[in-house]
Amino acid sequence: MPETFDTLTTRLAEIQDLRKTGAILFWDQQTKMPGAGAAGRAEQLATLHRMAHELFVSEETGRLLEGLRSYEDSLDPASDEASLIRVTRQDYEKAARVPAELESELTRAASHGVQDWVTARETSDFARFLPALERNVELKLRYVECFEPQGERYDVLLDDYERGMTAAEVRTIFDRLKEELVPLIAEIAERDDPSLEEVTRGTFPVERQRELCHDVIRRFGMRPDSWRLDPTEHPFASGAGVDDIRLTTHYHDDTLEALFATMHEYGHGLYEHGVDPALDRTPLGSGVSLGLHESQSRMWENLVGRSRPFWRYLYPTLRETFPEQLGSVELERFLRAINRVHPSLIRIHADEVTYNMHVILRFELEQEIVNGRVELKDLPAEWNRRMHEYLGIEVPDDAHGVLQDVHWAGGGIGYFPTYSLGNVISVQIWERVREDLPGLEEGFERGEFAPLREWLGEHLHRYGRKFSPKETIIKVAGGPIDPEPYLRYLRAKHGADGSL
Amino acid sequence: MPETFDTLTTRLAEIQDLRKTGAILFWDQQTKMPGAGAAGRAEQLATLHRMAHELFVSEETGRLLEGLRSYEDSLDPASDEASLIRVTRQDYEKAARVPAELESELTRAASHGVQDWVTARETSDFARFLPALERNVELKLRYVECFEPQGERYDVLLDDYERGMTAAEVRTIFDRLKEELVPLIAEIAERDDPSLEEVTRGTFPVERQRELCHDVIRRFGMRPDSWRLDPTEHPFASGAGVDDIRLTTHYHDDTLEALFATMHEYGHGLYEHGVDPALDRTPLGSGVSLGLHESQSRMWENLVGRSRPFWRYLYPTLRETFPEQLGSVELERFLRAINRVHPSLIRIHADEVTYNMHVILRFELEQEIVNGRVELKDLPAEWNRRMHEYLGIEVPDDAHGVLQDVHWAGGGIGYFPTYSLGNVISVQIWERVREDLPGLEEGFERGEFAPLREWLGEHLHRYGRKFSPKETIIKVAGGPIDPEPYLRYLRAKHGADGSL
């Protein structure tokens, strides 16, 4: 092994230390930090981000990578070493194209954008947010121009979250989803099942929810010496490495959403925890793309966490936990309630069917924005028009419409589609797991989650970022991304003759 | 203001961001981190430490400081700007003398030393710890050699914790303490007051202790939007800046030590919180020395927290909190118990009188070590001999003797004396506060702590590291360090006619 390789891995390990430190600082900010610490924390995060970025894009990294070409050629491309050089080179070639000044303007605009968005959403005042959005979009277009034109502008942005995927590929998948889902949603809407809140009585005390959420992820296989679960405003999963996984959730005493959010974040956490420890402290040491990541969170939240076998197992415990609230609710009624499909205004509260329409709407608007086909001031009207067209509902104000998500405020254009790509991929993987493990769902009825966990570790998690997202999907799902299994699943579960 | 000054402050702010980030990572490690995260965390902390150090000692810092000499001369030496240049130059001249390789060996040896110490203490096996101690001492002596010989070797080590103070100065103070305290302790020992555990009944449930500790620091003036208090193994105070203060304590259900530890850490936190916000993100933005810092923690723990006026105010609340445990204990008996002076084995559990003898013993041994007058293998015997001489007690094993503290394991030689210097300074300051605020202690009886808090902010905290420790002591206490007020206080409180 050439000395250059050691020098590179040492450098990358330090960069990774800075990035993981940033992750812990962000986690701390969202879960523990006293409020007045915000200004100082913003500076600390900016410094860590800038230092990691500067170290990574420095000419020294480029020289090291260049010096390793012949070593790389001598290796099995599937080896850790070849993958590290290959993926790092891809990362480097992207990052080095962005001038330092633009990089720091993007960071600053994102930070200001989030601040303005908070105020704008509180007062449902889109005009208050418009200048920050304009600035973010202007900078994102400058970012796009840093790259050789190859396909659509949007491809460059999408590539940051789902490397190698194009807007055209997403459109093909989403058009197919839309074609099936709009009529499916209309069909289900006529059933008008009651919601969980309508079938239960009283509130769900937060402390009991908290214990339940910890209990459920322990049953899933969470080891307390490597994981935490804490309350926060907007749930996320993060961590400092394979052995330090931080899940968060938000407890509302009028719903059980925290439990589903916890199972969702468990899926993210399990992916990070399952990466081969040999890849820790390298740029390969995390999930390969947001789409693949979301496939894991959606799997534990929906394919496990809203399934009949799982609730056959857990429902007695849930009823014991909340005897007043659920004592008179039979399992079947509970299952229907937690799987209710019902058009609604807010993406993060949406059910597993209509959720995709929220995403498709955003993906379509993002393309219009990036291609200059919509004036930003007209976004609220465009948003509301599509909400009516896709979900048949009226948006009462922008706080419940175009202002509901933080993503655009923070410069995250091209991020949304990965949510529905995750849904699609989750069922492709699920079909493979069920082929390999015929007794999988019967096992859930007995609380056996290790087979699923281990299958995912073996076929997906351990790879980290060694292979491209597309290669990884083929490895784990046996073929390229394909919406048909997901559509079959939704129809079979939620359609007219749906079995739940 | 020259551009060079801006460049310097920007650079120092980034370094400070890295240091504060390290502080939060350490806090997280001690309070929140899942155990398996330890290996990754050690790497992250090492990277942050190394980067901050390298940035600071780089030639660029030296050039900037050199370029600012004429600007500095044009300024009022008491201005923030002149102080920043002056103190940074002192820091730089010290740090730049230490070769990077020695610096990283010191860090590594300290880290291994702590690991070995944990095992050695658990098994009370000094031989297990000896090689790590030898390595630490060897490196510390190499560290001393980086500096021009001026006085004693020990001065170089002490200077890292109490800048500008010499071993000879400490000896003068400690010899005076010893002269008075050894007979005073013998005199008190004959009284043999009962301990708190002996006068109370049953245990103190941890959850009620937790609420009490939060309640007490809120009464002291802690603002929840800038502070936290969390449980940990060994209490400490830390934070990310003036607006993000993290206190920790350790709850034992058989004592109220957590409460006194909390008041102690409150004193440290208040000092950091009270530094002029204009000094945040600069090297001046923290307490000036460990001795001054300890003066603040000891003040809130002992001069406030074990005083009659304070307990006249708080005792009804304490009894309501623990009615079974304290219901039959009158205030006077409680006060005697929490102020009991009684020779014991473990420094961190010692009372305010005997505590100093633990420190003096360590200070004396440290000088023997640094001057090569004791073989390290003989330390246990030397320790035990002095424990008998100073406190009249026998040491049953090294876990309760020479192995009890982590400091030497982590390379902290020269640190211990600052604990007793803090005691000495605390009473010097206290005398000044009482002169300026005649109604101070009557105020405590009514729960009025703002006058003390504000006096300390005005006369000490706000300065941060602007002035040297010696200048700072003169500013706040009206004269140089002097053990007499402290000795008068101890005699008046604990002596034969002591008033408590």
Coordinates of C-alpha atoms in Angstrom, one line a residue, chain A residues 14 17-18 20-21 24-25 27-28 31-37 41 43-44 47-48 50-51 55 224-228 240 243-246 281, chain B residues 14 17-18 20-21 24-25 27-28 31-37 41 43-44 47-48 50-51 55 224-228 240 243-246 281:
Chain A
E14 CA -9.7 14.3 10.1
D17 CA -14.0 14.0 12.4
L18 CA -14.9 17.6 11.7
K20 CA -19.2 14.2 12.6
T21 CA -18.4 16.8 15.2
I24 CA -23.2 16.2 17.1
L25 CA -23.2 20.0 17.4
W27 CA -27.9 17.3 17.4
D28 CA -27.0 19.2 20.5
T31 CA -32.1 18.6 21.6
K32 CA -30.1 20.1 24.4
M33 CA -28.7 23.5 23.8
P34 CA -30.1 26.4 25.8
G35 CA -31.8 28.8 23.4
A36 CA -29.5 31.7 23.9
G37 CA -26.6 29.6 22.6
R41 CA -23.6 27.7 17.8
E43 CA -20.5 30.4 14.3
Q44 CA -19.1 27.0 15.5
T47 CA -16.3 27.2 11.2
L48 CA -16.4 23.4 11.2
R50 CA -15.7 25.7 6.3
M51 CA -12.6 24.0 7.7
L55 CA -9.4 20.8 3.8
P224 CA -28.5 1.3 24.4
D225 CA -24.7 1.4 24.5
S226 CA -24.7 2.7 20.9
W227 CA -27.9 4.6 20.6
R228 CA -30.0 7.5 22.1
A240 CA -21.0 10.6 15.4
D243 CA -21.3 3.3 17.4
D244 CA -23.0 6.6 18.3
I245 CA -26.4 6.9 16.8
R246 CA -28.8 9.6 17.8
R281 CA -13.9 7.8 9.8
Chain B
E14 CA -12.1 30.2 14.5
D17 CA -14.9 27.8 17.8
L18 CA -12.8 24.7 17.7
K20 CA -15.6 25.5 22.4
T21 CA -16.6 22.7 20.1
I24 CA -19.2 20.6 24.0
L25 CA -17.9 17.2 22.7
W27 CA -19.6 17.5 27.9
D28 CA -21.6 15.3 25.6
T31 CA -23.3 13.3 30.0
K32 CA -25.1 11.9 26.9
M33 CA -22.8 9.8 24.6
P34 CA -23.7 6.1 24.4
G35 CA -20.7 4.2 25.8
A36 CA -19.6 2.5 22.6
G37 CA -19.0 6.0 21.0
R41 CA -15.1 10.5 20.3
E43 CA -10.5 10.7 17.6
Q44 CA -12.8 13.6 17.2
T47 CA -8.5 16.2 15.8
L48 CA -10.1 19.3 17.2
R50 CA -4.6 19.3 17.1
M51 CA -6.3 21.6 14.5
L55 CA -3.7 27.0 13.7
P224 CA -32.7 28.4 31.8
D225 CA -32.3 29.9 28.3
S226 CA -28.5 30.0 28.8
W227 CA -27.8 27.1 31.2
R228 CA -28.2 23.4 31.7
A240 CA -19.8 26.8 24.4
D243 CA -24.7 32.1 26.6
D244 CA -24.4 28.3 26.7
I245 CA -23.3 27.2 30.2
R246 CA -23.3 23.5 31.1
R281 CA -15.1 34.0 20.5

